[in-house]
Amino acid sequence: HVQLVESGGGSVQAGGSLRLSCVASGFTAGNKCMGWFRQSPAKERTGVAVLNTGGGAIWYGDSVKGRFTISQDNSQNTVYLQMNSLKPEDTATYYCAATLCDSKYLPTREASFSDWGQGTQVTVS
């Protein structure tokens, strides 16, 4: 039974920073791709950043490039999203996503991920 547990959301003023964390458990042995998606009211869920935990490849959505950084810990079971220079348009529910994947693969679409966290709210005013 796979579980993704997110933490670190909250409210911040524009220009501020937040760091989100996602701890994965219950995966069978194998390489994982983990990432962050976000969804605002009345909008589709969109990709923010994705990391291949074994291969190291990283992808960022255009709107967050240069401001957000995705990283992982040595266990490859926790990913972080450091969010700097936050803007009001970054306000959304942020979801952690994960899936087993080849070390050379980097999925960026929502449909490519098999497991999801419950979401954490980020509000920028």
mmCIF file of N, CA and C in Angstrom:
data_model
loop_
_atom_site.group_PDB
_atom_site.id
_atom_site.type_symbol
_atom_site.label_atom_id
_atom_site.label_comp_id
_atom_site.label_asym_id
_atom_site.label_seq_id
_atom_site.Cartn_x
_atom_site.Cartn_y
_atom_site.Cartn_z
ATOM 1 N N HIS A 1 0.852 -1.179 0.000
ATOM 2 C CA HIS A 1 0.000 0.000 0.000
ATOM 3 C C HIS A 1 0.888 1.229 0.000
ATOM 4 N N VAL A 2 0.852 1.977 -1.093
ATOM 5 C CA VAL A 2 1.688 3.161 -1.242
ATOM 6 C C VAL A 2 1.046 4.345 -0.530
ATOM 7 N N GLN A 3 1.862 5.072 0.170
ATOM 8 C CA GLN A 3 1.405 6.310 0.817
ATOM 9 C C GLN A 3 2.350 7.439 0.484
ATOM 10 N N LEU A 4 1.782 8.600 0.179
ATOM 11 C CA LEU A 4 2.550 9.820 -0.018
ATOM 12 C C LEU A 4 2.012 10.834 0.981
ATOM 13 N N VAL A 5 2.876 11.329 1.826
ATOM 14 C CA VAL A 5 2.451 12.270 2.862
ATOM 15 C C VAL A 5 3.169 13.595 2.654
ATOM 16 N N GLU A 6 2.382 14.617 2.380
ATOM 17 C CA GLU A 6 2.928 15.949 2.113
ATOM 18 C C GLU A 6 2.890 16.806 3.378
ATOM 19 N N SER A 7 3.783 17.764 3.423
ATOM 20 C CA SER A 7 3.776 18.753 4.499
ATOM 21 C C SER A 7 4.464 20.013 4.006
ATOM 22 N N GLY A 8 4.268 21.100 4.738
ATOM 23 C CA GLY A 8 4.992 22.331 4.437
ATOM 24 C C GLY A 8 4.188 23.437 3.793
ATOM 25 N N GLY A 9 2.939 23.196 3.482
ATOM 26 C CA GLY A 9 2.126 24.257 2.905
ATOM 27 C C GLY A 9 1.828 25.342 3.920
ATOM 28 N N GLY A 10 1.230 26.411 3.454
ATOM 29 C CA GLY A 10 0.872 27.502 4.340
ATOM 30 C C GLY A 10 0.594 28.774 3.588
ATOM 31 N N SER A 11 0.559 29.867 4.328
ATOM 32 C CA SER A 11 0.300 31.184 3.744
ATOM 33 C C SER A 11 1.561 32.023 3.831
ATOM 34 N N VAL A 12 1.831 32.759 2.772
ATOM 35 C CA VAL A 12 3.030 33.589 2.720
ATOM 36 C C VAL A 12 2.744 34.809 1.863
ATOM 37 N N GLN A 13 3.479 35.874 2.113
ATOM 38 C CA GLN A 13 3.338 37.064 1.283
ATOM 39 C C GLN A 13 4.111 36.898 -0.006
ATOM 40 N N ALA A 14 3.684 37.628 -1.010
ATOM 41 C CA ALA A 14 4.365 37.601 -2.301
ATOM 42 C C ALA A 14 5.846 37.922 -2.107
ATOM 43 N N GLY A 15 6.690 37.165 -2.790
ATOM 44 C CA GLY A 15 8.126 37.317 -2.646
ATOM 45 C C GLY A 15 8.739 36.396 -1.613
ATOM 46 N N GLY A 16 7.902 35.758 -0.826
ATOM 47 C CA GLY A 16 8.377 34.869 0.215
ATOM 48 C C GLY A 16 8.690 33.475 -0.294
ATOM 49 N N SER A 17 9.027 32.594 0.646
ATOM 50 C CA SER A 17 9.430 31.231 0.310
ATOM 51 C C SER A 17 8.694 30.216 1.179
ATOM 52 N N LEU A 18 8.534 29.032 0.628
ATOM 53 C CA LEU A 18 8.018 27.873 1.356
ATOM 54 C C LEU A 18 8.747 26.645 0.849
ATOM 55 N N ARG A 19 8.831 25.620 1.700
ATOM 56 C CA ARG A 19 9.370 24.347 1.263
ATOM 57 C C ARG A 19 8.367 23.248 1.569
ATOM 58 N N LEU A 20 8.012 22.516 0.533
ATOM 59 C CA LEU A 20 7.121 21.371 0.668
ATOM 60 C C LEU A 20 7.943 20.090 0.755
ATOM 61 N N SER A 21 7.425 19.139 1.510
ATOM 62 C CA SER A 21 8.059 17.827 1.623
ATOM 63 C C SER A 21 7.048 16.741 1.298
ATOM 64 N N CYS A 22 7.532 15.652 0.749
ATOM 65 C CA CYS A 22 6.679 14.507 0.448
ATOM 66 C C CYS A 22 7.456 13.238 0.783
ATOM 67 N N VAL A 23 6.910 12.457 1.700
ATOM 68 C CA VAL A 23 7.525 11.196 2.091
ATOM 69 C C VAL A 23 6.738 10.046 1.483
ATOM 70 N N ALA A 24 7.432 9.195 0.747
ATOM 71 C CA ALA A 24 6.809 8.043 0.102
ATOM 72 C C ALA A 24 7.111 6.775 0.884
ATOM 73 N N SER A 25 6.103 5.923 1.021
ATOM 74 C CA SER A 25 6.295 4.626 1.663
ATOM 75 C C SER A 25 5.441 3.589 0.960
ATOM 76 N N GLY A 26 5.851 2.329 1.104
ATOM 77 C CA GLY A 26 5.055 1.244 0.561
ATOM 78 C C GLY A 26 5.380 0.844 -0.862
ATOM 79 N N PHE A 27 6.360 1.496 -1.476
ATOM 80 C CA PHE A 27 6.726 1.120 -2.833
ATOM 81 C C PHE A 27 7.493 -0.194 -2.823
ATOM 82 N N THR A 28 7.263 -0.994 -3.860
ATOM 83 C CA THR A 28 8.107 -2.160 -4.055
ATOM 84 C C THR A 28 9.464 -1.681 -4.538
ATOM 85 N N ALA A 29 10.433 -2.555 -4.512
ATOM 86 C CA ALA A 29 11.767 -2.172 -4.951
ATOM 87 C C ALA A 29 11.734 -1.711 -6.405
ATOM 88 N N GLY A 30 12.478 -0.674 -6.692
ATOM 89 C CA GLY A 30 12.512 -0.171 -8.059
ATOM 90 C C GLY A 30 12.703 1.327 -8.078
ATOM 91 N N ASN A 31 13.055 1.832 -9.243
ATOM 92 C CA ASN A 31 13.284 3.255 -9.379
ATOM 93 C C ASN A 31 11.961 4.018 -9.388
ATOM 94 N N LYS A 32 11.967 5.196 -8.801
ATOM 95 C CA LYS A 32 10.753 6.002 -8.737
ATOM 96 C C LYS A 32 10.945 7.340 -9.429
ATOM 97 N N CYS A 33 9.867 7.811 -9.997
ATOM 98 C CA CYS A 33 9.757 9.201 -10.420
ATOM 99 C C CYS A 33 8.772 9.864 -9.462
ATOM 100 N N MET A 34 9.163 11.005 -8.934
ATOM 101 C CA MET A 34 8.308 11.725 -7.995
ATOM 102 C C MET A 34 8.226 13.172 -8.426
ATOM 103 N N GLY A 35 7.080 13.772 -8.167
ATOM 104 C CA GLY A 35 6.937 15.144 -8.600
ATOM 105 C C GLY A 35 5.830 15.878 -7.868
ATOM 106 N N TRP A 36 5.655 17.099 -8.268
ATOM 107 C CA TRP A 36 4.644 17.974 -7.708
ATOM 108 C C TRP A 36 3.753 18.519 -8.812
ATOM 109 N N PHE A 37 2.475 18.490 -8.533
ATOM 110 C CA PHE A 37 1.473 19.101 -9.388
ATOM 111 C C PHE A 37 0.688 20.096 -8.541
ATOM 112 N N ARG A 38 -0.021 20.994 -9.196
ATOM 113 C CA ARG A 38 -0.838 21.931 -8.436
ATOM 114 C C ARG A 38 -2.157 22.182 -9.144
ATOM 115 N N GLN A 39 -3.140 22.563 -8.341
ATOM 116 C CA GLN A 39 -4.466 22.817 -8.897
ATOM 117 C C GLN A 39 -5.108 23.972 -8.146
ATOM 118 N N SER A 40 -5.561 24.950 -8.937
ATOM 119 C CA SER A 40 -6.315 26.078 -8.393
ATOM 120 C C SER A 40 -7.791 25.817 -8.651
ATOM 121 N N PRO A 41 -8.675 26.481 -7.899
ATOM 122 C CA PRO A 41 -10.119 26.296 -8.121
ATOM 123 C C PRO A 41 -10.495 26.574 -9.569
ATOM 124 N N ALA A 42 -11.286 25.709 -10.128
ATOM 125 C CA ALA A 42 -11.798 25.847 -11.486
ATOM 126 C C ALA A 42 -10.722 25.712 -12.555
ATOM 127 N N LYS A 43 -9.556 25.202 -12.185
ATOM 128 C CA LYS A 43 -8.493 24.994 -13.165
ATOM 129 C C LYS A 43 -8.055 23.539 -13.146
ATOM 130 N N GLU A 44 -7.414 23.125 -14.226
ATOM 131 C CA GLU A 44 -6.896 21.769 -14.304
ATOM 132 C C GLU A 44 -5.638 21.628 -13.444
ATOM 133 N N ARG A 45 -5.371 20.401 -13.036
ATOM 134 C CA ARG A 45 -4.141 20.120 -12.322
ATOM 135 C C ARG A 45 -2.980 20.180 -13.315
ATOM 136 N N THR A 46 -1.923 20.875 -12.977
ATOM 137 C CA THR A 46 -0.787 21.044 -13.890
ATOM 138 C C THR A 46 0.515 20.661 -13.198
ATOM 139 N N GLY A 47 1.462 20.240 -13.995
ATOM 140 C CA GLY A 47 2.758 19.839 -13.474
ATOM 141 C C GLY A 47 3.585 21.033 -13.036
ATOM 142 N N VAL A 48 4.297 20.850 -11.934
ATOM 143 C CA VAL A 48 5.173 21.892 -11.403
ATOM 144 C C VAL A 48 6.636 21.462 -11.544
ATOM 145 N N ALA A 49 6.953 20.283 -11.045
ATOM 146 C CA ALA A 49 8.326 19.783 -11.119
ATOM 147 C C ALA A 49 8.309 18.273 -10.932
ATOM 148 N N VAL A 50 9.224 17.606 -11.630
ATOM 149 C CA VAL A 50 9.319 16.149 -11.560
ATOM 150 C C VAL A 50 10.783 15.757 -11.468
ATOM 151 N N LEU A 51 11.040 14.705 -10.693
ATOM 152 C CA LEU A 51 12.407 14.223 -10.484
ATOM 153 C C LEU A 51 12.447 12.716 -10.665
ATOM 154 N N ASN A 52 13.421 12.223 -11.414
ATOM 155 C CA ASN A 52 13.688 10.796 -11.490
ATOM 156 C C ASN A 52 14.687 10.488 -10.380
ATOM 157 N N THR A 53 14.251 9.755 -9.360
ATOM 158 C CA THR A 53 15.073 9.607 -8.162
ATOM 159 C C THR A 53 16.348 8.816 -8.405
ATOM 160 N N GLY A 54 16.349 7.938 -9.384
ATOM 161 C CA GLY A 54 17.545 7.161 -9.670
ATOM 162 C C GLY A 54 18.402 7.801 -10.742
ATOM 163 N N GLY A 55 17.776 8.208 -11.839
ATOM 164 C CA GLY A 55 18.518 8.791 -12.942
ATOM 165 C C GLY A 55 18.909 10.240 -12.731
ATOM 166 N N GLY A 56 18.153 10.946 -11.891
ATOM 167 C CA GLY A 56 18.490 12.325 -11.573
ATOM 168 C C GLY A 56 17.912 13.385 -12.487
ATOM 169 N N ALA A 57 17.268 12.979 -13.558
ATOM 170 C CA ALA A 57 16.702 13.987 -14.469
ATOM 171 C C ALA A 57 15.601 14.771 -13.764
ATOM 172 N N ILE A 58 15.487 16.041 -14.152
ATOM 173 C CA ILE A 58 14.513 16.950 -13.534
ATOM 174 C C ILE A 58 13.796 17.739 -14.621
ATOM 175 N N TRP A 59 12.517 17.973 -14.383
ATOM 176 C CA TRP A 59 11.713 18.802 -15.281
ATOM 177 C C TRP A 59 10.981 19.851 -14.439
ATOM 178 N N TYR A 60 10.872 21.055 -14.997
ATOM 179 C CA TYR A 60 10.099 22.116 -14.348
ATOM 180 C C TYR A 60 9.075 22.678 -15.324
ATOM 181 N N GLY A 61 7.924 23.035 -14.799
ATOM 182 C CA GLY A 61 6.961 23.766 -15.587
ATOM 183 C C GLY A 61 7.488 25.165 -15.894
ATOM 184 N N ASP A 62 7.091 25.718 -17.006
ATOM 185 C CA ASP A 62 7.627 27.006 -17.442
ATOM 186 C C ASP A 62 7.386 28.110 -16.410
ATOM 187 N N SER A 63 6.253 28.072 -15.744
ATOM 188 C CA SER A 63 5.894 29.166 -14.839
ATOM 189 C C SER A 63 6.709 29.181 -13.546
ATOM 190 N N VAL A 64 7.442 28.114 -13.264
ATOM 191 C CA VAL A 64 8.189 28.056 -12.008
ATOM 192 C C VAL A 64 9.700 27.974 -12.218
ATOM 193 N N LYS A 65 10.138 27.887 -13.453
ATOM 194 C CA LYS A 65 11.578 27.793 -13.729
ATOM 195 C C LYS A 65 12.315 28.986 -13.138
ATOM 196 N N GLY A 66 13.416 28.698 -12.463
ATOM 197 C CA GLY A 66 14.212 29.752 -11.860
ATOM 198 C C GLY A 66 13.747 30.164 -10.479
ATOM 199 N N ARG A 67 12.565 29.706 -10.067
ATOM 200 C CA ARG A 67 12.040 30.065 -8.746
ATOM 201 C C ARG A 67 11.875 28.844 -7.833
ATOM 202 N N PHE A 68 11.517 27.717 -8.396
ATOM 203 C CA PHE A 68 11.278 26.501 -7.624
ATOM 204 C C PHE A 68 12.411 25.507 -7.875
ATOM 205 N N THR A 69 12.724 24.713 -6.843
ATOM 206 C CA THR A 69 13.744 23.683 -6.957
ATOM 207 C C THR A 69 13.227 22.397 -6.336
ATOM 208 N N ILE A 70 13.290 21.316 -7.108
ATOM 209 C CA ILE A 70 12.916 20.008 -6.585
ATOM 210 C C ILE A 70 14.186 19.260 -6.224
ATOM 211 N N SER A 71 14.144 18.536 -5.111
ATOM 212 C CA SER A 71 15.314 17.776 -4.682
ATOM 213 C C SER A 71 14.844 16.561 -3.904
ATOM 214 N N GLN A 72 15.801 15.698 -3.546
ATOM 215 C CA GLN A 72 15.449 14.485 -2.809
ATOM 216 C C GLN A 72 16.478 14.241 -1.716
ATOM 217 N N ASP A 73 16.117 13.383 -0.762
ATOM 218 C CA ASP A 73 17.094 13.000 0.243
ATOM 219 C C ASP A 73 17.795 11.726 -0.192
ATOM 220 N N ASN A 74 18.769 11.292 0.590
ATOM 221 C CA ASN A 74 19.592 10.147 0.186
ATOM 222 C C ASN A 74 18.804 8.852 0.092
ATOM 223 N N SER A 75 17.714 8.754 0.809
ATOM 224 C CA SER A 75 16.927 7.522 0.777
ATOM 225 C C SER A 75 16.126 7.385 -0.501
ATOM 226 N N GLN A 76 15.996 8.486 -1.247
ATOM 227 C CA GLN A 76 15.187 8.533 -2.472
ATOM 228 C C GLN A 76 13.714 8.285 -2.189
ATOM 229 N N ASN A 77 13.315 8.450 -0.936
ATOM 230 C CA ASN A 77 11.910 8.292 -0.592
ATOM 231 C C ASN A 77 11.252 9.606 -0.199
ATOM 232 N N THR A 78 12.023 10.665 -0.146
ATOM 233 C CA THR A 78 11.492 11.980 0.203
ATOM 234 C C THR A 78 11.912 12.985 -0.852
ATOM 235 N N VAL A 79 10.957 13.735 -1.329
ATOM 236 C CA VAL A 79 11.267 14.814 -2.254
ATOM 237 C C VAL A 79 10.815 16.133 -1.635
ATOM 238 N N TYR A 80 11.515 17.163 -2.016
ATOM 239 C CA TYR A 80 11.240 18.498 -1.518
ATOM 240 C C TYR A 80 10.959 19.429 -2.694
ATOM 241 N N LEU A 81 10.172 20.441 -2.425
ATOM 242 C CA LEU A 81 9.966 21.496 -3.404
ATOM 243 C C LEU A 81 10.232 22.822 -2.713
ATOM 244 N N GLN A 82 11.378 23.406 -3.007
ATOM 245 C CA GLN A 82 11.716 24.718 -2.472
ATOM 246 C C GLN A 82 11.121 25.768 -3.382
ATOM 247 N N MET A 83 10.265 26.590 -2.848
ATOM 248 C CA MET A 83 9.567 27.597 -3.635
ATOM 249 C C MET A 83 10.002 28.979 -3.177
ATOM 250 N N ASN A 84 10.676 29.695 -4.053
ATOM 251 C CA ASN A 84 11.145 31.047 -3.754
ATOM 252 C C ASN A 84 10.436 32.051 -4.653
ATOM 253 N N SER A 85 10.521 33.308 -4.274
ATOM 254 C CA SER A 85 9.918 34.398 -5.059
ATOM 255 C C SER A 85 8.471 34.077 -5.402
ATOM 256 N N LEU A 86 7.734 33.650 -4.406
ATOM 257 C CA LEU A 86 6.356 33.225 -4.641
ATOM 258 C C LEU A 86 5.483 34.383 -5.100
ATOM 259 N N LYS A 87 4.555 34.056 -5.984
ATOM 260 C CA LYS A 87 3.624 35.028 -6.560
ATOM 261 C C LYS A 87 2.190 34.618 -6.214
ATOM 262 N N PRO A 88 1.269 35.558 -6.219
ATOM 263 C CA PRO A 88 -0.131 35.193 -5.946
ATOM 264 C C PRO A 88 -0.648 34.100 -6.878
ATOM 265 N N GLU A 89 -0.168 34.082 -8.106
ATOM 266 C CA GLU A 89 -0.629 33.052 -9.042
ATOM 267 C C GLU A 89 -0.091 31.659 -8.717
ATOM 268 N N ASP A 90 0.802 31.561 -7.739
ATOM 269 C CA ASP A 90 1.257 30.251 -7.278
ATOM 270 C C ASP A 90 0.282 29.643 -6.277
ATOM 271 N N THR A 91 -0.703 30.420 -5.854
ATOM 272 C CA THR A 91 -1.700 29.916 -4.919
ATOM 273 C C THR A 91 -2.431 28.721 -5.515
ATOM 274 N N ALA A 92 -2.424 27.607 -4.791
ATOM 275 C CA ALA A 92 -3.032 26.375 -5.284
ATOM 276 C C ALA A 92 -2.904 25.286 -4.218
ATOM 277 N N THR A 93 -3.592 24.187 -4.461
ATOM 278 C CA THR A 93 -3.329 22.973 -3.697
ATOM 279 C C THR A 93 -2.230 22.212 -4.427
ATOM 280 N N TYR A 94 -1.191 21.886 -3.706
ATOM 281 C CA TYR A 94 -0.040 21.195 -4.288
ATOM 282 C C TYR A 94 -0.112 19.710 -3.926
ATOM 283 N N TYR A 95 0.031 18.882 -4.943
ATOM 284 C CA TYR A 95 -0.062 17.442 -4.768
ATOM 285 C C TYR A 95 1.278 16.780 -5.094
ATOM 286 N N CYS A 96 1.683 15.873 -4.239
ATOM 287 C CA CYS A 96 2.831 15.022 -4.527
ATOM 288 C C CYS A 96 2.347 13.828 -5.332
ATOM 289 N N ALA A 97 3.135 13.433 -6.312
ATOM 290 C CA ALA A 97 2.803 12.289 -7.146
ATOM 291 C C ALA A 97 4.024 11.407 -7.302
ATOM 292 N N ALA A 98 3.786 10.109 -7.493
ATOM 293 C CA ALA A 98 4.900 9.188 -7.640
ATOM 294 C C ALA A 98 4.491 8.004 -8.492
ATOM 295 N N THR A 99 5.475 7.403 -9.119
ATOM 296 C CA THR A 99 5.252 6.185 -9.879
ATOM 297 C C THR A 99 6.582 5.474 -10.063
ATOM 298 N N LEU A 100 6.534 4.161 -10.197
ATOM 299 C CA LEU A 100 7.737 3.434 -10.575
ATOM 300 C C LEU A 100 8.053 3.771 -12.034
ATOM 301 N N CYS A 101 9.329 3.921 -12.348
ATOM 302 C CA CYS A 101 9.682 4.331 -13.696
ATOM 303 C C CYS A 101 11.102 3.886 -14.012
ATOM 304 N N ASP A 102 11.383 3.824 -15.288
ATOM 305 C CA ASP A 102 12.739 3.529 -15.725
ATOM 306 C C ASP A 102 13.658 4.686 -15.350
ATOM 307 N N SER A 103 14.910 4.384 -15.072
ATOM 308 C CA SER A 103 15.838 5.424 -14.643
ATOM 309 C C SER A 103 16.091 6.481 -15.708
ATOM 310 N N LYS A 104 15.736 6.185 -16.955
ATOM 311 C CA LYS A 104 15.953 7.151 -18.035
ATOM 312 C C LYS A 104 14.668 7.859 -18.440
ATOM 313 N N TYR A 105 13.588 7.628 -17.721
ATOM 314 C CA TYR A 105 12.282 8.157 -18.076
ATOM 315 C C TYR A 105 11.932 9.313 -17.162
ATOM 316 N N LEU A 106 11.244 10.302 -17.686
ATOM 317 C CA LEU A 106 10.831 11.440 -16.884
ATOM 318 C C LEU A 106 9.411 11.828 -17.278
ATOM 319 N N PRO A 107 8.425 11.270 -16.612
ATOM 320 C CA PRO A 107 7.037 11.607 -16.936
ATOM 321 C C PRO A 107 6.699 13.012 -16.476
ATOM 322 N N THR A 108 5.873 13.684 -17.235
ATOM 323 C CA THR A 108 5.453 15.032 -16.864
ATOM 324 C C THR A 108 3.945 15.203 -16.884
ATOM 325 N N ARG A 109 3.244 14.180 -17.361
ATOM 326 C CA ARG A 109 1.787 14.278 -17.425
ATOM 327 C C ARG A 109 1.142 13.637 -16.195
ATOM 328 N N GLU A 110 0.031 14.196 -15.773
ATOM 329 C CA GLU A 110 -0.694 13.691 -14.602
ATOM 330 C C GLU A 110 -1.021 12.210 -14.758
ATOM 331 N N ALA A 111 -1.423 11.803 -15.936
ATOM 332 C CA ALA A 111 -1.860 10.422 -16.163
ATOM 333 C C ALA A 111 -0.732 9.417 -16.023
ATOM 334 N N SER A 112 0.510 9.872 -16.033
ATOM 335 C CA SER A 112 1.655 8.965 -15.941
ATOM 336 C C SER A 112 1.956 8.520 -14.519
ATOM 337 N N PHE A 113 1.332 9.159 -13.532
ATOM 338 C CA PHE A 113 1.634 8.879 -12.137
ATOM 339 C C PHE A 113 0.557 7.997 -11.513
ATOM 340 N N SER A 114 0.998 6.988 -10.751
ATOM 341 C CA SER A 114 0.071 6.008 -10.198
ATOM 342 C C SER A 114 -0.408 6.346 -8.789
ATOM 343 N N ASP A 115 0.335 7.156 -8.084
ATOM 344 C CA ASP A 115 0.011 7.404 -6.693
ATOM 345 C C ASP A 115 0.080 8.896 -6.374
ATOM 346 N N TRP A 116 -0.828 9.318 -5.485
ATOM 347 C CA TRP A 116 -0.968 10.735 -5.187
ATOM 348 C C TRP A 116 -1.121 10.968 -3.689
ATOM 349 N N GLY A 117 -0.597 12.092 -3.233
ATOM 350 C CA GLY A 117 -0.826 12.523 -1.872
ATOM 351 C C GLY A 117 -2.161 13.236 -1.740
ATOM 352 N N GLN A 118 -2.452 13.650 -0.526
ATOM 353 C CA GLN A 118 -3.751 14.260 -0.247
ATOM 354 C C GLN A 118 -3.780 15.744 -0.592
ATOM 355 N N GLY A 119 -2.637 16.327 -0.815
ATOM 356 C CA GLY A 119 -2.575 17.745 -1.181
ATOM 357 C C GLY A 119 -2.290 18.635 0.009
ATOM 358 N N THR A 120 -1.583 19.712 -0.249
ATOM 359 C CA THR A 120 -1.311 20.712 0.780
ATOM 360 C C THR A 120 -1.521 22.093 0.173
ATOM 361 N N GLN A 121 -2.164 22.962 0.919
ATOM 362 C CA GLN A 121 -2.545 24.271 0.398
ATOM 363 C C GLN A 121 -1.404 25.266 0.528
ATOM 364 N N VAL A 122 -1.176 25.989 -0.554
ATOM 365 C CA VAL A 122 -0.226 27.102 -0.565
ATOM 366 C C VAL A 122 -0.992 28.351 -0.964
ATOM 367 N N THR A 123 -0.938 29.368 -0.132
ATOM 368 C CA THR A 123 -1.634 30.615 -0.402
ATOM 369 C C THR A 123 -0.631 31.754 -0.372
ATOM 370 N N VAL A 124 -0.580 32.511 -1.467
ATOM 371 C CA VAL A 124 0.344 33.639 -1.586
ATOM 372 C C VAL A 124 -0.483 34.912 -1.758
ATOM 373 N N SER A 125 -0.275 35.864 -0.879
ATOM 374 C CA SER A 125 -1.071 37.093 -0.953
ATOM 375 C C SER A 125 -0.205 38.326 -1.111
#
